[in-house]
Coordinates of C-alpha atoms in Angstrom, one line a residue:
X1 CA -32.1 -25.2 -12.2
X2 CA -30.7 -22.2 -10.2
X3 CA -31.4 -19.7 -12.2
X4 CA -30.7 -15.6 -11.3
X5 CA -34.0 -14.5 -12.4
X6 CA -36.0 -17.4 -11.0
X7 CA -34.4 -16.4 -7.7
X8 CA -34.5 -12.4 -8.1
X9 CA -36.8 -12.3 -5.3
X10 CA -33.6 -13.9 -2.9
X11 CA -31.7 -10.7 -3.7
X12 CA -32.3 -9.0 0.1
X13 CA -32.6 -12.5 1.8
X14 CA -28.9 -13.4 0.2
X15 CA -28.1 -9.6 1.7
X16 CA -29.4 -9.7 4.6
X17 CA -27.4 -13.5 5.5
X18 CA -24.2 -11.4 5.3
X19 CA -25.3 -8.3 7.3
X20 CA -26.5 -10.9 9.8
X21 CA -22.4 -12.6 9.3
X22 CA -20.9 -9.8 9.5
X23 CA -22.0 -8.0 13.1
X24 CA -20.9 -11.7 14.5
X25 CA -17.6 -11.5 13.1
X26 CA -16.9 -7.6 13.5
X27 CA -17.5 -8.0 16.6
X28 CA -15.1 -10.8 17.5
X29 CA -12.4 -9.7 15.3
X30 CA -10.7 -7.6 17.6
X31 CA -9.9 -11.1 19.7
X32 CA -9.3 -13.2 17.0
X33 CA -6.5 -15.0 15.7
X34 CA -4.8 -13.3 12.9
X35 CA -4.5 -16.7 10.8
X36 CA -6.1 -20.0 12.3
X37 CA -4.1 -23.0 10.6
X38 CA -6.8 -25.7 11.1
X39 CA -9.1 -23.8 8.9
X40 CA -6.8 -24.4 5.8
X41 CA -8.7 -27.9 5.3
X42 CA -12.0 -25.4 4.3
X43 CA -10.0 -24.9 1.6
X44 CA -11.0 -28.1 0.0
X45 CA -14.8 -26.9 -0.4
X46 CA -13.8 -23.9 -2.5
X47 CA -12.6 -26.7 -5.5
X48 CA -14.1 -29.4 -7.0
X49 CA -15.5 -29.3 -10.9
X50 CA -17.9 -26.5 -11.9
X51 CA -21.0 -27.6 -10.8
X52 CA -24.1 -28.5 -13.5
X53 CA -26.7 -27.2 -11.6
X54 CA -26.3 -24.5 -8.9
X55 CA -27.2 -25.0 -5.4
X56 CA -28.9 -21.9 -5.3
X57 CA -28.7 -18.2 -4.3
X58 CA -29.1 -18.5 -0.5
X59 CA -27.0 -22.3 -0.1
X60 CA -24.3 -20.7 -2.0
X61 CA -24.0 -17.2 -0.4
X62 CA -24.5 -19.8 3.0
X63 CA -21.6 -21.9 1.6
X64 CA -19.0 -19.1 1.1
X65 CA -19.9 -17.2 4.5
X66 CA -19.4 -20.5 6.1
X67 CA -15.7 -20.7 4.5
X68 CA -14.9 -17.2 4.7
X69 CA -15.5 -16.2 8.0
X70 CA -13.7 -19.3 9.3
X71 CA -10.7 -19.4 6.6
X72 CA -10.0 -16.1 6.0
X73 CA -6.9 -14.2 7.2
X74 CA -8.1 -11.4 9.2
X75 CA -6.1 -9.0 7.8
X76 CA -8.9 -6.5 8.4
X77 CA -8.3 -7.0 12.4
X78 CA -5.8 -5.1 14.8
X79 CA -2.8 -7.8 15.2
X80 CA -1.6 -8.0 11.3
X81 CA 1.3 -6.0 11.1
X82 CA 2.1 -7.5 7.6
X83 CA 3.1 -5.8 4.5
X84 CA 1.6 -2.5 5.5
X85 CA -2.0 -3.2 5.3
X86 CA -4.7 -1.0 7.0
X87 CA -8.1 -2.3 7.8
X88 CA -11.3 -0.5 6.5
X89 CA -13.4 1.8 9.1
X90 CA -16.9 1.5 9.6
X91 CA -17.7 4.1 7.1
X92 CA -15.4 2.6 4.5
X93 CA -16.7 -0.5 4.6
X94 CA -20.8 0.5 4.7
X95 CA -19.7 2.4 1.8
X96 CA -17.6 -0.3 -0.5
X97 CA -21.2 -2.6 0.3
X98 CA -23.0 0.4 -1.0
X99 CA -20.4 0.1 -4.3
X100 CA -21.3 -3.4 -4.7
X101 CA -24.6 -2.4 -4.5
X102 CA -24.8 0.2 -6.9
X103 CA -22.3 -1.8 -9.2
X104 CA -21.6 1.9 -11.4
X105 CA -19.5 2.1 -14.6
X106 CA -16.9 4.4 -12.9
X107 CA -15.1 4.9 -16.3
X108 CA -17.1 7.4 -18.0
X109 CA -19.8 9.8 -16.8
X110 CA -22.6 8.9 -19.5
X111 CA -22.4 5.8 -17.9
X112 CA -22.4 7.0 -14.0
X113 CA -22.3 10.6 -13.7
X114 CA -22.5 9.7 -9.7
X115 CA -19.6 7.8 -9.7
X116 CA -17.5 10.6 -11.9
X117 CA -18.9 13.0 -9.7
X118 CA -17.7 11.2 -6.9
X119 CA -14.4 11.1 -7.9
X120 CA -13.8 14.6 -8.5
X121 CA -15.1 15.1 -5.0
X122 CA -12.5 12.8 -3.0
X123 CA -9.6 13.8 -5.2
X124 CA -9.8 17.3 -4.4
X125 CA -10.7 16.5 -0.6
X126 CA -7.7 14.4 -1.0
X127 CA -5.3 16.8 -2.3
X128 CA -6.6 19.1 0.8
X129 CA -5.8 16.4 3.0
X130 CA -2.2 16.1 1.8
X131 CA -1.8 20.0 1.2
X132 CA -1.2 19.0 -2.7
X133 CA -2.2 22.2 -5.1
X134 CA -5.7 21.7 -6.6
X135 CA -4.5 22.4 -9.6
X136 CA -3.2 19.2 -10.0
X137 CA -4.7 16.6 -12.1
X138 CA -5.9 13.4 -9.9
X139 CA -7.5 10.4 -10.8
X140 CA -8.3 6.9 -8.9
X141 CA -6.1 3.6 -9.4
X142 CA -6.7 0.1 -7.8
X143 CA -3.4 0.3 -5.6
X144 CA 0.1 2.4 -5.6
X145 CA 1.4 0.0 -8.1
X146 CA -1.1 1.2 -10.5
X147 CA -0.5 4.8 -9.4
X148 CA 3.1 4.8 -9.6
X149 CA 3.0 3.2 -13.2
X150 CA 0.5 6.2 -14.3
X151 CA 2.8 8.6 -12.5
X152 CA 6.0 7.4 -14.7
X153 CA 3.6 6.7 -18.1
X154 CA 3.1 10.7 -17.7
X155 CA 7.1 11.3 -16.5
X156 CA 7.5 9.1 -20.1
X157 CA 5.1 10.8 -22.0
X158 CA 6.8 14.3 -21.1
X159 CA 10.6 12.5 -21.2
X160 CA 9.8 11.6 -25.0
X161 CA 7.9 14.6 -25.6
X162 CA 11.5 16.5 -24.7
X163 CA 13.0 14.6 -27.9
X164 CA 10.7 15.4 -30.1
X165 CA 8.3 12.1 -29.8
X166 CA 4.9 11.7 -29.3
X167 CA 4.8 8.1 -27.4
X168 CA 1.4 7.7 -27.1
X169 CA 0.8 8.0 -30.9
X170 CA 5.0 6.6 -31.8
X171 CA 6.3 4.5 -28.9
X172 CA 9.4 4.0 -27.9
X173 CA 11.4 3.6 -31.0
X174 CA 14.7 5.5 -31.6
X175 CA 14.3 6.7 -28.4
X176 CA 17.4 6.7 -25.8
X177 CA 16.6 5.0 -22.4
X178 CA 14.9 7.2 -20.2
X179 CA 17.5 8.1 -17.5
X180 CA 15.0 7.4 -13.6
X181 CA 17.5 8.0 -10.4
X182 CA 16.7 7.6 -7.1
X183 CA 18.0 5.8 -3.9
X184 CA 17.8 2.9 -2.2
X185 CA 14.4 3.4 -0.5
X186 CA 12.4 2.5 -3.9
X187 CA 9.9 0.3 -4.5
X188 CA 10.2 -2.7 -6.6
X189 CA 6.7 -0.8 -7.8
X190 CA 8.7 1.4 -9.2
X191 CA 10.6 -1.1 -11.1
X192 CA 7.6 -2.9 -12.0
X193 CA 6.2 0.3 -13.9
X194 CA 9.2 1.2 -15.7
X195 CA 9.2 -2.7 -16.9
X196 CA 5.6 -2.4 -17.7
X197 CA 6.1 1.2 -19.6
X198 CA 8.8 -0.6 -22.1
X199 CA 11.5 1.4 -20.3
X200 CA 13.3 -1.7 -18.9
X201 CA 13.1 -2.8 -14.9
X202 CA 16.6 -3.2 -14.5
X203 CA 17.4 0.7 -15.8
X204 CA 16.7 2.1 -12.9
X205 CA 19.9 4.0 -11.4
X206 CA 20.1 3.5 -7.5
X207 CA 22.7 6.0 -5.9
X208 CA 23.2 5.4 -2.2
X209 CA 25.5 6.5 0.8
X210 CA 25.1 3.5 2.8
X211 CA 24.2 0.0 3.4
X212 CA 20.7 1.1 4.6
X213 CA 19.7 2.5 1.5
X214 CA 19.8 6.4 2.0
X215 CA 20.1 8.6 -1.0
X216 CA 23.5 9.9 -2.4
X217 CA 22.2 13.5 -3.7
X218 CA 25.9 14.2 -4.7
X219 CA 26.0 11.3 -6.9
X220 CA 22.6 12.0 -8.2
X221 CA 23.5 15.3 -9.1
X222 CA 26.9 14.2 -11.0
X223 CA 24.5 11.9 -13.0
X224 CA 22.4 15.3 -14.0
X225 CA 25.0 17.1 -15.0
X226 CA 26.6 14.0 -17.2
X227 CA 23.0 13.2 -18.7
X228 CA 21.7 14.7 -21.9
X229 CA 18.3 16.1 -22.1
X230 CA 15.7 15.4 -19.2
X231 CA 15.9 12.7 -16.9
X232 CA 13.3 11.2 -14.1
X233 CA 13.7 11.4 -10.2
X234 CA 12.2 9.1 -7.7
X235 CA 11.5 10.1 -4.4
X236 CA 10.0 7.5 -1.7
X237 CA 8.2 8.5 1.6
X238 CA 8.3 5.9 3.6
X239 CA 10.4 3.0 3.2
X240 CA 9.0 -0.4 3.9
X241 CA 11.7 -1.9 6.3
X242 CA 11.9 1.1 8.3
X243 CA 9.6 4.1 7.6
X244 CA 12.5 6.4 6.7
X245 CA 12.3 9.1 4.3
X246 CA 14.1 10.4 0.9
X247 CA 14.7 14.2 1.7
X248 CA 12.3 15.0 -0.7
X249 CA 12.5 18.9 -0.9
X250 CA 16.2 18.2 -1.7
X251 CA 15.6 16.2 -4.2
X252 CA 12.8 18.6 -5.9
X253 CA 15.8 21.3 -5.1
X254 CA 17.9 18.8 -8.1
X255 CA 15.0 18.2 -10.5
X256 CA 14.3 22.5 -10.5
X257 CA 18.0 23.1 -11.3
X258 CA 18.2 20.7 -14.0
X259 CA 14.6 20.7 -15.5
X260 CA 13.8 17.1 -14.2
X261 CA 10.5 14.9 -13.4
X262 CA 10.1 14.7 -9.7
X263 CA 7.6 11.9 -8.9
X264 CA 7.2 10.3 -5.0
X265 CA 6.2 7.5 -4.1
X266 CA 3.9 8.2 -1.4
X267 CA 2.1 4.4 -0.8
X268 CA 1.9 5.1 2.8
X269 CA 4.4 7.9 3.8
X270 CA 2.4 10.6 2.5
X271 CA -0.1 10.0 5.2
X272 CA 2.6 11.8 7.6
X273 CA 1.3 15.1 5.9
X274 CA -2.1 15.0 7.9
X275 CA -0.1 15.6 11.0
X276 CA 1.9 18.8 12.0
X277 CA 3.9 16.3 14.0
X278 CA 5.0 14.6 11.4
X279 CA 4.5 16.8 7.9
X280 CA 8.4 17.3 8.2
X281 CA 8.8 14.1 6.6
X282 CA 7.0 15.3 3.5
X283 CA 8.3 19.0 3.3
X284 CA 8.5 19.1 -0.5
X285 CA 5.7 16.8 -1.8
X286 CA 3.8 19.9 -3.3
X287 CA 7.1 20.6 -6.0
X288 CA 6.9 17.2 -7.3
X289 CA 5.6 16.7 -11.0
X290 CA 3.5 13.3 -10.0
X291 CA 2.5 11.7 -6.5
X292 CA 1.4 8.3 -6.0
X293 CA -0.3 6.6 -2.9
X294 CA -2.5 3.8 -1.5
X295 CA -6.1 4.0 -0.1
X296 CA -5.9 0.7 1.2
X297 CA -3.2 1.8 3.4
X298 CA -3.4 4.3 6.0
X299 CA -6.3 5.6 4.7
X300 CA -8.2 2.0 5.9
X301 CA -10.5 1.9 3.2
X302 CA -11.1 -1.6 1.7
X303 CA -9.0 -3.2 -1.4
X304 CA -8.0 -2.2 -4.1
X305 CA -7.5 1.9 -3.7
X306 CA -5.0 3.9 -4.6
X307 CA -4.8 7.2 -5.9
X308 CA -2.4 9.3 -8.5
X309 CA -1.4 13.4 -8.6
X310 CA 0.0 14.9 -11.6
X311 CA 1.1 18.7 -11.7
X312 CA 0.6 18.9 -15.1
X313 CA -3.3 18.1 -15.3
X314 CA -3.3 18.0 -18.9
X315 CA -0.9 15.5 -19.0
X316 CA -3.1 12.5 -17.7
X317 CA -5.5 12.6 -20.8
X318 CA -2.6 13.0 -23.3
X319 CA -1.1 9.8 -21.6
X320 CA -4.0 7.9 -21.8
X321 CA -6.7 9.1 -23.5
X322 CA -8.1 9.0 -27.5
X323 CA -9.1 5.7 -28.0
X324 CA -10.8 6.5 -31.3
X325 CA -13.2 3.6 -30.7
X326 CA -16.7 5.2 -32.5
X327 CA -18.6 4.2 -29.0
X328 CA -17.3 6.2 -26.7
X329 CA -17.5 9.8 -26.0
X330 CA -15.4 11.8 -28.9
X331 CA -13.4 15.1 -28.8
X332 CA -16.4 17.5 -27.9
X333 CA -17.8 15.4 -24.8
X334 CA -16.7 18.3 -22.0
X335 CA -17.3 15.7 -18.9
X336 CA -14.6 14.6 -17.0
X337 CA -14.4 10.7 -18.1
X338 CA -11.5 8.8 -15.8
X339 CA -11.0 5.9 -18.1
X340 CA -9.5 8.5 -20.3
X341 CA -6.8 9.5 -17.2
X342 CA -5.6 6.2 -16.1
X343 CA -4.9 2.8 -17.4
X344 CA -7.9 1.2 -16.5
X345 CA -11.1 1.4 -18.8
X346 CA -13.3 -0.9 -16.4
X347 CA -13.4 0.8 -12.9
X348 CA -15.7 0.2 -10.4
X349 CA -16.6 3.2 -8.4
X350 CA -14.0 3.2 -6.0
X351 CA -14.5 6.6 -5.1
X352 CA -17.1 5.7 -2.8
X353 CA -15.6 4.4 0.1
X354 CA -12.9 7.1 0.1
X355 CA -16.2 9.5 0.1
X356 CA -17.8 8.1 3.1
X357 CA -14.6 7.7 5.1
X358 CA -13.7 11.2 4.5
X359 CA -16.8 12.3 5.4
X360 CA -17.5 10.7 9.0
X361 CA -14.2 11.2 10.2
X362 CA -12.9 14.2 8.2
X363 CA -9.0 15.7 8.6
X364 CA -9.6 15.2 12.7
X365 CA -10.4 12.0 12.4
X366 CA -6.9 10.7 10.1
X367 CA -5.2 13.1 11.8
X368 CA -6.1 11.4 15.5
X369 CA -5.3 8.1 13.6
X370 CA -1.8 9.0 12.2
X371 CA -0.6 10.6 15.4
X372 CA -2.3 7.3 17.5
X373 CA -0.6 4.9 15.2
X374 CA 3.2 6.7 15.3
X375 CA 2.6 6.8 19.3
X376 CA 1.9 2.6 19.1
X377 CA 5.4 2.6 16.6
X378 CA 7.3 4.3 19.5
X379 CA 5.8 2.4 22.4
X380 CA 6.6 -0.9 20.4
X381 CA 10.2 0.9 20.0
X382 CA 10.5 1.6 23.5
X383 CA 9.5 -2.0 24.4
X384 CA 12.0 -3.8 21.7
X385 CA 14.6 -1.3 23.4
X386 CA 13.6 -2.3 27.0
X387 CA 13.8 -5.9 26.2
X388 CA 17.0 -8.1 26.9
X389 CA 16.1 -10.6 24.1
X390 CA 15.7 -7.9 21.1
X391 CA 17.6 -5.8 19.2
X392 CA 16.1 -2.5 17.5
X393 CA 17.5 -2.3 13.8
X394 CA 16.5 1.5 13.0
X395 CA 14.8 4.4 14.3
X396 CA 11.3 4.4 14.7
X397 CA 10.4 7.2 12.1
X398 CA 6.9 6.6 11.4
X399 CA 4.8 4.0 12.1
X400 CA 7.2 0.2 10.9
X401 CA 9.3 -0.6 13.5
X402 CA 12.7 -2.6 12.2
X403 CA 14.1 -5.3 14.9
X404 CA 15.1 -8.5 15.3
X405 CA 15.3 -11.3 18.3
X406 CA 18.1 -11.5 19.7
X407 CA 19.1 -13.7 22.5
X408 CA 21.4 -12.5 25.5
X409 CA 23.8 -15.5 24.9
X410 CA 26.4 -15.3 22.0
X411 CA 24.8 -16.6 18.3
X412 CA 26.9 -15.8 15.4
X413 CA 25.6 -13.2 12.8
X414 CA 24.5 -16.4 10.6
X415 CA 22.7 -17.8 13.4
X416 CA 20.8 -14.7 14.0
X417 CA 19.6 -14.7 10.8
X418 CA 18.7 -18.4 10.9
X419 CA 17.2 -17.7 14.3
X420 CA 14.7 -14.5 13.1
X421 CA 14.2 -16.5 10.0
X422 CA 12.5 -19.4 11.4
X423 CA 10.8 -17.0 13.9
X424 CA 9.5 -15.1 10.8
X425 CA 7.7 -18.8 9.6
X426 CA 6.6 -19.4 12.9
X427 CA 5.3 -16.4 13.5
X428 CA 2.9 -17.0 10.7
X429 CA 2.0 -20.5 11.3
X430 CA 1.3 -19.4 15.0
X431 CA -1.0 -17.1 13.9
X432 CA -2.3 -14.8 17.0
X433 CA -0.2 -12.3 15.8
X434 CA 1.3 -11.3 11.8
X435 CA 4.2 -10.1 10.4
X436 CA 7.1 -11.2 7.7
X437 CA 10.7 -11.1 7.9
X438 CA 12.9 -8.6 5.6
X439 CA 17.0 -8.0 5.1
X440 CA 17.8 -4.7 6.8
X441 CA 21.5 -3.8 6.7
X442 CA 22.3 -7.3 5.9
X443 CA 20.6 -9.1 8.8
X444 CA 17.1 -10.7 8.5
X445 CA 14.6 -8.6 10.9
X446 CA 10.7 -8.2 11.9
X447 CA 8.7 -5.3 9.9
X448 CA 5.5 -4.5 11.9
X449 CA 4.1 -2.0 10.8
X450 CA 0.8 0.1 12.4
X451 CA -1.5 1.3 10.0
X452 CA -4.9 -0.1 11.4
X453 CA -7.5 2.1 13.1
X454 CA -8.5 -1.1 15.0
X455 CA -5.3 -1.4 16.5
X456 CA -4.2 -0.6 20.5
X457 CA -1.4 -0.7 22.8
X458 CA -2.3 -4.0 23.9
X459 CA -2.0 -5.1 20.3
X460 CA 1.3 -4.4 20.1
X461 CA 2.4 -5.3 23.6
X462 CA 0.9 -8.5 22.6
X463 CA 2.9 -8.9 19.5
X464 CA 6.1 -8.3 21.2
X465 CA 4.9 -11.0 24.0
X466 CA 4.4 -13.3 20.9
X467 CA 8.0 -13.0 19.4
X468 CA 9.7 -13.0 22.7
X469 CA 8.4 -16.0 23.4
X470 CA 8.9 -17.8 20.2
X471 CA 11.9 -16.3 19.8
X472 CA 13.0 -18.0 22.7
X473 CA 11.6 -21.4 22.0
X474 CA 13.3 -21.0 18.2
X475 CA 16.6 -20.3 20.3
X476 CA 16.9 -23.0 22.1
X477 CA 15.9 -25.4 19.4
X478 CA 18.7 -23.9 17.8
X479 CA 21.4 -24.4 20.7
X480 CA 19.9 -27.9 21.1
X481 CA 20.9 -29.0 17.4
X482 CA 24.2 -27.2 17.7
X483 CA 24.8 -29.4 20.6
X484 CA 23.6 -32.1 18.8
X485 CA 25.5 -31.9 15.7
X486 CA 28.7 -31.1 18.1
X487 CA 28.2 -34.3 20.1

């Protein structure tokens, strides 16, 4: 029988099988495919019933190296472009092994007065990275999904408080829906918050000027002036298709004159803060009442990370704080205890890997990264632009470029979209390169986006190499059937 504690002298053997793992595949993961199709038959030894008896500390650990390293999709490595994903530097990742080593209670500080500590470090350093006041109140969340929905329970929390409600103690009942405008840009996040919060997904008031998504301010203000009592404004910076930006200080402009909740959505826009050459995009940010972002974004430290801002410190621990439960700290406890700030009570100490990261590479370091990344967006621009087979869909703001394939012979707009939406499937299946399809303006188009410190110019040369040429194999496929299906 494989028992832990009849095998607690395995503990550093088991260890030291992945540190030996993981300098072979670092190493080759700047050449590797992104996704390797064959390995999907590994799958197979991850089922099976739960075994009786174990096989044992080092045979298991063995087992799921083995299938890992093999099977995984190396979304960690230089060529995925998908979904807006960044990798996790050296220093990240050393210090998310050093979390799973430690294993800390991050919730409350009784429990890890490190881990707290920790966290009251990196939010400030964070705030100073993002030039956010530090008199904000901060606290840690597994993603921006989580951030954005402790963002808008606080925007509720206020929203209710404006009619007389305490929510936290009274809900929602007899309460009016809370009025949240924004543009097109926003998140389904966003919608997911406000369907978690009991304030209904489908509420949400989109005001745009155009079929690309941008925000109608006009039309947002008519909706002010019509609304009564206090109503919630969402701002995005960065838009997944393209990178774009809500004009955020115009927006916190509206929610000044008419006593509204600013919040922005930040996942990976914010980032364009850490840069002179690119802070325009952000001008604003420090007006808004909440701010939400991802770590596992541009940041590059490992999942799940994310990270909330609230101007109204005090405002967090009303939201989600006094549990009453006879365990935990009570009313006199003066230590800052996160599971009393955000929705989670269970946290591991996350705050780690943001430390580390922060401190090798420092404001410098992300600042180098941002500028490289927006210089490999533009290159990639510049070689979609240059190409006679594809078609640039939007300007290249930040660091997603928006395109599509488009052949030099005549394909109707249906074609096209047939044509980049089998290129989008094949793209994955191919695997030496990674990115997904989206609708922009009503035709289906590629989405890189560049958010991976591993990644170089030859990366994204080689993805455009990649879709040029399966783009072209796609195409004829296509004008072979047609020819077919005429004959």
């Amino acid at each position: 029988m494989a028992d832990p504690l009849h095998e607690r002298d395995l503990a550093r053997p088991a260890l030291d099988l992945v540190a030996k793992a993981a300098g072979a595949y670092l190493e080759a993961l700047p050449d590797l495919p992104v996704r390797d199709p064959a390995a999907d038959v590994l799958f197979d030894r991850l089922g099976g019933p739960l075994p009786e008896h174990g096989a044992g500390t080092l045979a298991g650990v063995e087992e799921l190296l083995d299938i890992g390293t093999r099977a995984a999709v190396q979304s960690s490595g230089p060529r995925f472009f998908h979904f807006i994903v960044g990798g996790a530097t050296p220093a990240a990742q050393a210090g998310d092994w050093i979390t799973g080593l430690l294993d800390q209670p991050a919730g409350l500080w009784v429990a890890s007065p490190l881990a707290a500590e920790a966290e009251t470090v990196v939010l400030g350093w964070l705030k100073d990275l993002f030039a956010l006041p530090d008199s904000y109140g901060g606290v840690l969340t597994p993603s921006a999904t989580f951030a954005n929905l402790t963002a808008l329970a606080c925007a509720r929390n206020w929203w209710a408080a404006a009619h007389g409600v305490d929510v936290t103690v009274d809900g929602l009942a007899g309460l009016p829906t809370m009025p949240v405008l924004t543009g097109g840009y926003v998140h389904p996040s966003n919608r997911k918050a406000l369907q978690i919060l009991g304030c209904g997904r489908d509420t949400l008031r989109v005001h745009t000027r155009d079929d690309a998504g941008r925000v109608d301010l006009a039309a947002i203000e008519r909706a002010l002036i019509e609304i009564d009592g206090p109503a919630v404004l969402i701002a995005s910076a960065g838009e997944v298709d393209t990178g774009d930006f809500d004009p955020i200080d115009a927006l916190a402009d509206l929610a000044e004159r008419y006593g509204a909740w600013l919040h922005v959505d930040g996942a990976f826009g914010l980032f364009a803060g850490v840069t002179p050459r690119l802070s325009h995009l952000v001008r604003g940010v420090e007006r808004a009442h909440s701010v939400a972002a991802d770590g596992h974004k541009w940041l590059n430290v490992p999942y799940e990370s994310g990270f909330a801002f609230v101007r109204d410190a005090d405002l967090l621990g009303r939201t989600f704080g006094a549990s009453n439960a006879p365990y935990l700290p009570g009313a006199g406890d003066t230590h800052l205890n996160y599971n009393h700030l955000g929705p989670e009570s269970s946290r591991r100490a996350r705050a780690l890997p943001i430390w580390a990261t922060l401190r090798a590479y420092g404001r410098a370091g992300y600042r180098a990264m941002v500028e490289r990344h927006h210089d490999l967006a533009v290159h990639l621009g510049a070689l979609v632009e240059q190409a006679p087979d594809l078609e640039l869909l939007a300007p290249v703001t930040l660091c997603v470029v928006c395109f599509r394939y488009r052949p030099p012979e005549p394909f109707t707009e249906t074609e096209l979209d047939e044509l980049n939406r089998r290129l989008g499937t094949e793209l994955i299946e191919d695997g030496r390169v990674y990115a997904g399809t989206t609708i922009h303006r009503g035709k289906v188009a590629l989405r890189p986006a560049i958010v991976n410190w591993r990644t170089v110019a030859g990366d994204v040369e080689l993805f455009a190499a990649v879709v040029r040429e399966i783009g072209a194999r796609v195409a004829g496929e296509l004008r072979a059937g047609g020819r077919a299906g005429e004959a």
